[in-house]
Tab-separated table of C-alpha atoms in Angstrom:
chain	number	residue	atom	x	y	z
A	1	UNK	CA	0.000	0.000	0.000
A	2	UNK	CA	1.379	4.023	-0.460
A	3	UNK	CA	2.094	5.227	2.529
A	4	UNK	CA	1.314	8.676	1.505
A	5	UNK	CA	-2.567	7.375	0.677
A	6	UNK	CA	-1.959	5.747	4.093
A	7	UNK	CA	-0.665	9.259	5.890
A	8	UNK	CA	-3.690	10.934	3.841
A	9	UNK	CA	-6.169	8.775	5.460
A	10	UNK	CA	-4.882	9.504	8.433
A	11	UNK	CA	-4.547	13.036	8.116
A	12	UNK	CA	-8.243	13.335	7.539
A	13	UNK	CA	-9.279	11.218	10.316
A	14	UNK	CA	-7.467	13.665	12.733
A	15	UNK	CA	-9.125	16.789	10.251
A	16	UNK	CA	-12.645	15.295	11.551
A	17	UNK	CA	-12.067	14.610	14.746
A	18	UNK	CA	-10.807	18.432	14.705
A	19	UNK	CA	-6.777	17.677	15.696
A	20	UNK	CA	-6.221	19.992	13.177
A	21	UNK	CA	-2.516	20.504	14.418
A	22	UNK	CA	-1.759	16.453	14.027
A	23	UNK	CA	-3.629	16.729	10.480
A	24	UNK	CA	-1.319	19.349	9.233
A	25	UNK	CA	1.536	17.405	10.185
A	26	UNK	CA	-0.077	14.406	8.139
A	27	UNK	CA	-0.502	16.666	5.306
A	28	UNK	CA	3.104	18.316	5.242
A	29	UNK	CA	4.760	14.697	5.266
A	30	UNK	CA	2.711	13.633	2.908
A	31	UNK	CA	3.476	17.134	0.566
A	32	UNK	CA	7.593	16.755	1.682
A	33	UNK	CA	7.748	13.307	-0.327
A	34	UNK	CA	4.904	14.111	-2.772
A	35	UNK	CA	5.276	18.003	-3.208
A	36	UNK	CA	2.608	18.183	-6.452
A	37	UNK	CA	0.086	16.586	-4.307
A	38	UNK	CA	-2.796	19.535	-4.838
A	39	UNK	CA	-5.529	17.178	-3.143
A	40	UNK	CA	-3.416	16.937	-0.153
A	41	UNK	CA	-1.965	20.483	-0.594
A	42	UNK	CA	-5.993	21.691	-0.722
A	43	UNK	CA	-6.505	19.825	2.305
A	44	UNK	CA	-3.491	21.345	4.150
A	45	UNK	CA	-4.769	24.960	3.397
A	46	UNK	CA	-8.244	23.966	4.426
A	47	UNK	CA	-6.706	22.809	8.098
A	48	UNK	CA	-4.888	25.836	8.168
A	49	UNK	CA	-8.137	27.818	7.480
A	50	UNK	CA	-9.391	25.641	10.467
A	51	UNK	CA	-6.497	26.434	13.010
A	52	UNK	CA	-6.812	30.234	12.075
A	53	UNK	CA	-3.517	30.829	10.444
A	54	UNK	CA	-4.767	32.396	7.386
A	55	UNK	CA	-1.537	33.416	5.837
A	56	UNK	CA	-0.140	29.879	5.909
A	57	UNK	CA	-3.655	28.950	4.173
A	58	UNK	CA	-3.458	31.314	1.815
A	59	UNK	CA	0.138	30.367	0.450
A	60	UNK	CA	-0.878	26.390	0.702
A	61	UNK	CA	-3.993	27.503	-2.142
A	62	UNK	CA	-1.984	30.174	-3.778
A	63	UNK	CA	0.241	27.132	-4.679
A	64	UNK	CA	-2.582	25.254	-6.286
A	65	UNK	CA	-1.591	25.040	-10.035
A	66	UNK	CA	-4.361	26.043	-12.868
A	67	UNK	CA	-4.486	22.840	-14.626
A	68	UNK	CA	-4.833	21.493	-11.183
A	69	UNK	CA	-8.339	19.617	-10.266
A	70	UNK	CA	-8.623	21.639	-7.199
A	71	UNK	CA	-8.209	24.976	-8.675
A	72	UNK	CA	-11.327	26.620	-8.736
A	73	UNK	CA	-12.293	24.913	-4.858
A	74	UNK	CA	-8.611	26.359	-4.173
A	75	UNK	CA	-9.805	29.778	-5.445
A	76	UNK	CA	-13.325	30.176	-4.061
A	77	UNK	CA	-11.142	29.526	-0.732
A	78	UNK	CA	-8.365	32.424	-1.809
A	79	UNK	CA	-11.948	34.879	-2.154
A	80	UNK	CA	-12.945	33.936	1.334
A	81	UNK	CA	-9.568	34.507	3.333
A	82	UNK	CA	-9.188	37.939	1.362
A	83	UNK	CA	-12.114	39.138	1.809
A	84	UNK	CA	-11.652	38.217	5.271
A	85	UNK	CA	-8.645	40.682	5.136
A	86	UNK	CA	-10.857	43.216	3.457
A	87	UNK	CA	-9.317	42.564	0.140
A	88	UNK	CA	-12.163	42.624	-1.936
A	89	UNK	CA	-10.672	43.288	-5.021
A	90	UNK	CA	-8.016	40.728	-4.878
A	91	UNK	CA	-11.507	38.279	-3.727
A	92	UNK	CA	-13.295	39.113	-6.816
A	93	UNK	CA	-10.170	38.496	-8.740
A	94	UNK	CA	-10.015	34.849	-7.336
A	95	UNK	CA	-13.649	34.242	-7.866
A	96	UNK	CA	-13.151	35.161	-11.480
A	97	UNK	CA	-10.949	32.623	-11.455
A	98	UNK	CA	-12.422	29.711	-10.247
A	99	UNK	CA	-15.712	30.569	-12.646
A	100	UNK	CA	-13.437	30.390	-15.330
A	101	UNK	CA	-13.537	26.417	-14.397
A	102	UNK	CA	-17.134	25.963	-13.394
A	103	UNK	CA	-18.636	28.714	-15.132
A	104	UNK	CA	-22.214	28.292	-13.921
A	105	UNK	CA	-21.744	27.302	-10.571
A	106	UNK	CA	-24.466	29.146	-8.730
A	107	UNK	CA	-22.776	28.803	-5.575
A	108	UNK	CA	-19.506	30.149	-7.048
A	109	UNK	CA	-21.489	33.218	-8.402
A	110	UNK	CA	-23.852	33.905	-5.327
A	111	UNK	CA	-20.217	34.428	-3.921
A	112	UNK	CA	-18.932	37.218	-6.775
A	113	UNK	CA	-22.385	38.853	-6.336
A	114	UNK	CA	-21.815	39.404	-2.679
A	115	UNK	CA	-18.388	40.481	-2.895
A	116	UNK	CA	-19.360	43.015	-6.114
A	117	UNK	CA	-22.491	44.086	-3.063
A	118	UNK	CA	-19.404	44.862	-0.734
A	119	UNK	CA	-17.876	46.781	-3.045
A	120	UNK	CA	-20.720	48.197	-3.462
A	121	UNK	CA	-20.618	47.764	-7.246
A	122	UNK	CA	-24.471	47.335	-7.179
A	123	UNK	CA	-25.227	47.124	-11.090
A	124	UNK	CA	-22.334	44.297	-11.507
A	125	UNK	CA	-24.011	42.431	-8.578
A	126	UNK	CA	-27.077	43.006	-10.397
A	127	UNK	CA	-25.994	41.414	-13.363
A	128	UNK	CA	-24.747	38.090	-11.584
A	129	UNK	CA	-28.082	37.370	-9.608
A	130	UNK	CA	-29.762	37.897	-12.794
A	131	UNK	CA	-27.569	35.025	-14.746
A	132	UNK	CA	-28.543	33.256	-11.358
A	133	UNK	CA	-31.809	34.043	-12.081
A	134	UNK	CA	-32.012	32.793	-15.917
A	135	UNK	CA	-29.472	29.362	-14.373
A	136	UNK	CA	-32.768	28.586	-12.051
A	137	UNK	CA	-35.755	30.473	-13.016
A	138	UNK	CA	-37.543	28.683	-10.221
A	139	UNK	CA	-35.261	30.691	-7.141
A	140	UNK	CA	-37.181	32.601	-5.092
A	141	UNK	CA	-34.317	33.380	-3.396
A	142	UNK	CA	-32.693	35.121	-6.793
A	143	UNK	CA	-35.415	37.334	-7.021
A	144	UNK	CA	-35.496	38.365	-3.422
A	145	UNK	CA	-31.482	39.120	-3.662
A	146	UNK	CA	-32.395	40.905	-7.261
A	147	UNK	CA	-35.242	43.005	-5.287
A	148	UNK	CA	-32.617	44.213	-2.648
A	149	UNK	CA	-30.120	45.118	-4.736
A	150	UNK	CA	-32.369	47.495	-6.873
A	151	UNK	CA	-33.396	48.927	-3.498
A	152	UNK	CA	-29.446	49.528	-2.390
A	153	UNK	CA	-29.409	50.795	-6.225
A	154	UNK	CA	-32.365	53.243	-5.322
A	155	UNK	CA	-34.994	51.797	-7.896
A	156	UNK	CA	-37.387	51.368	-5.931
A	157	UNK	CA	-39.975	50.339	-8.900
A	158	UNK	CA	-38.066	47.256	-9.984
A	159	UNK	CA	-37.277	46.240	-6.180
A	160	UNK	CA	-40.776	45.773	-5.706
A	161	UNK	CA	-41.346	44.188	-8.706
A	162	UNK	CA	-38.435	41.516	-8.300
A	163	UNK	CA	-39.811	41.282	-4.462
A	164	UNK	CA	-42.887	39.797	-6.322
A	165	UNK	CA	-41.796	37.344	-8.739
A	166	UNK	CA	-40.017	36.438	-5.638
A	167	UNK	CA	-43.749	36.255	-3.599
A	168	UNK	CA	-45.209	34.568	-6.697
A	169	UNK	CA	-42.098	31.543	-6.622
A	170	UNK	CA	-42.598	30.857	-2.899
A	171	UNK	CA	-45.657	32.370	-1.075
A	172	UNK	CA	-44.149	32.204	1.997
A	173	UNK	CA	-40.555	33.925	1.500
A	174	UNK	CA	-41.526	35.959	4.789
A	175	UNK	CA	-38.441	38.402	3.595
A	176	UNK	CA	-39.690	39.262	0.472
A	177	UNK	CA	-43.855	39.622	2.227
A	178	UNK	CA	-42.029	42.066	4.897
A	179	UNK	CA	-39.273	44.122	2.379
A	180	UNK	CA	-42.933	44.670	-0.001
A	181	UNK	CA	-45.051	45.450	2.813
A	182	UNK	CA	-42.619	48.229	4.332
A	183	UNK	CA	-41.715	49.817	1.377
A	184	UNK	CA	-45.355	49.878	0.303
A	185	UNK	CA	-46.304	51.534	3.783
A	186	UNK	CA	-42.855	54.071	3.075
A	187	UNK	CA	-44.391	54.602	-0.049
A	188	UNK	CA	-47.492	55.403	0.872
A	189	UNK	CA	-49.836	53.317	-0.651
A	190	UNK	CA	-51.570	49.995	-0.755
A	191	UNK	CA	-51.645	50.191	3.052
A	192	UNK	CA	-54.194	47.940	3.214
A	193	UNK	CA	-52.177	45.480	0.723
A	194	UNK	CA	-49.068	46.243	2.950
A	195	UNK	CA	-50.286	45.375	6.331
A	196	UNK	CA	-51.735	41.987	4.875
A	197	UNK	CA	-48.260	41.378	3.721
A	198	UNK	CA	-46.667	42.424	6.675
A	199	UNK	CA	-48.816	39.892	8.709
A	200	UNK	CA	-48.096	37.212	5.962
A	201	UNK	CA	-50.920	37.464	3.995
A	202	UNK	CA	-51.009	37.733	0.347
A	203	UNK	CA	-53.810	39.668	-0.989
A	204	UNK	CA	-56.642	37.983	-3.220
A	205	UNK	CA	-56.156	37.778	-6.629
């Protein structure tokens, strides 16, 4: 048998039990005989995420070769310890990235929409919950995130109207029922319609 699959094994036994110190020392003899080892070098990075030392986590992905498997997962991980840093551009960069390997990932993309919200780079966010949107027509949740955004973006007009087509996809998407019946009562109008939705109840049709 390899030893190194053996060490692996090993290494993530310790990983879920949370001995994250005796994992990394799995991983790193593993990586000193088997240095191009990205699945084990993905692993170390995600222990060092774990033990909080975020600069040896982000050197163990930044190491994580393009035509590597793990290089988009190693990527989306890059975005999250630099925007933990406050990085944001150098997290939108990396997102970028890894969607140029799994280009439709909605996960992937809910992720560049938030950072681009952050950044507060509304119509670019705007523009990624909408390919959401078209990727699963069905989200309510897409339509809810679309409705916010115009309302950060000060349209108030399609806000409501994305809040909804978010109503209409799930009837009970209590964010959307209280975002429409506030901005309704703000507005002025309706206020009959708004405190039905505030309460949860959608008006007849």
């Amino acid at each position: 048998a390899d030893p190194r699959e053996a060490r692996t094994k090993i290494g993530l036994i310790y990983y879920e039990k949370g001995d994250f110190e005796r994992a990394a020392s799995e991983f790193n003899l593993v990586l000193a005989a088997d240095p191009e080892n990205d699945r084990v070098r993905y692993y170390l990075g995600s222990t060092y995420s774990e033990m909080k030392a975020y600069e040896r986590a982000l050197e163990e992905f930044s190491r994580i070769p393009e035509k590597s498997d793990y290089y988009a997962d190693a990527r989306v991980q890059l975005a999250y310890l630099y925007d933990r840093r406050g990085e944001i551009a150098k997290a939108i960069e990396a997102v970028q990235a890894a969607l140029q390997k799994k280009k439709d990932e909605k996960e992937i993309l809910a992720l560049l929409a938030s950072l681009y919200r952050k950044a507060k780079d509304y119509p670019k966010a705007i523009e990624v919950w909408q390919k959401i949107a078209a990727l699963d027509p069905k989200s309510d949740q897409a339509q809810f995130q679309l409705g916010a955004l115009y309302d950060e973006n000060k349209d108030k007009d399609k806000s409501v109207e994305h809040m909804k087509k978010a109503i209409e996809l799930n009837p009970q998407n209590a964010a959307a029922l209280n975002y429409l019946g506030y901005t309704w009562a703000e507005m002025g109008i309706r206020l009959d319609e708004a405190e039905n939705l505030r309460l949860g109840l959608l008006p007849e049709r």
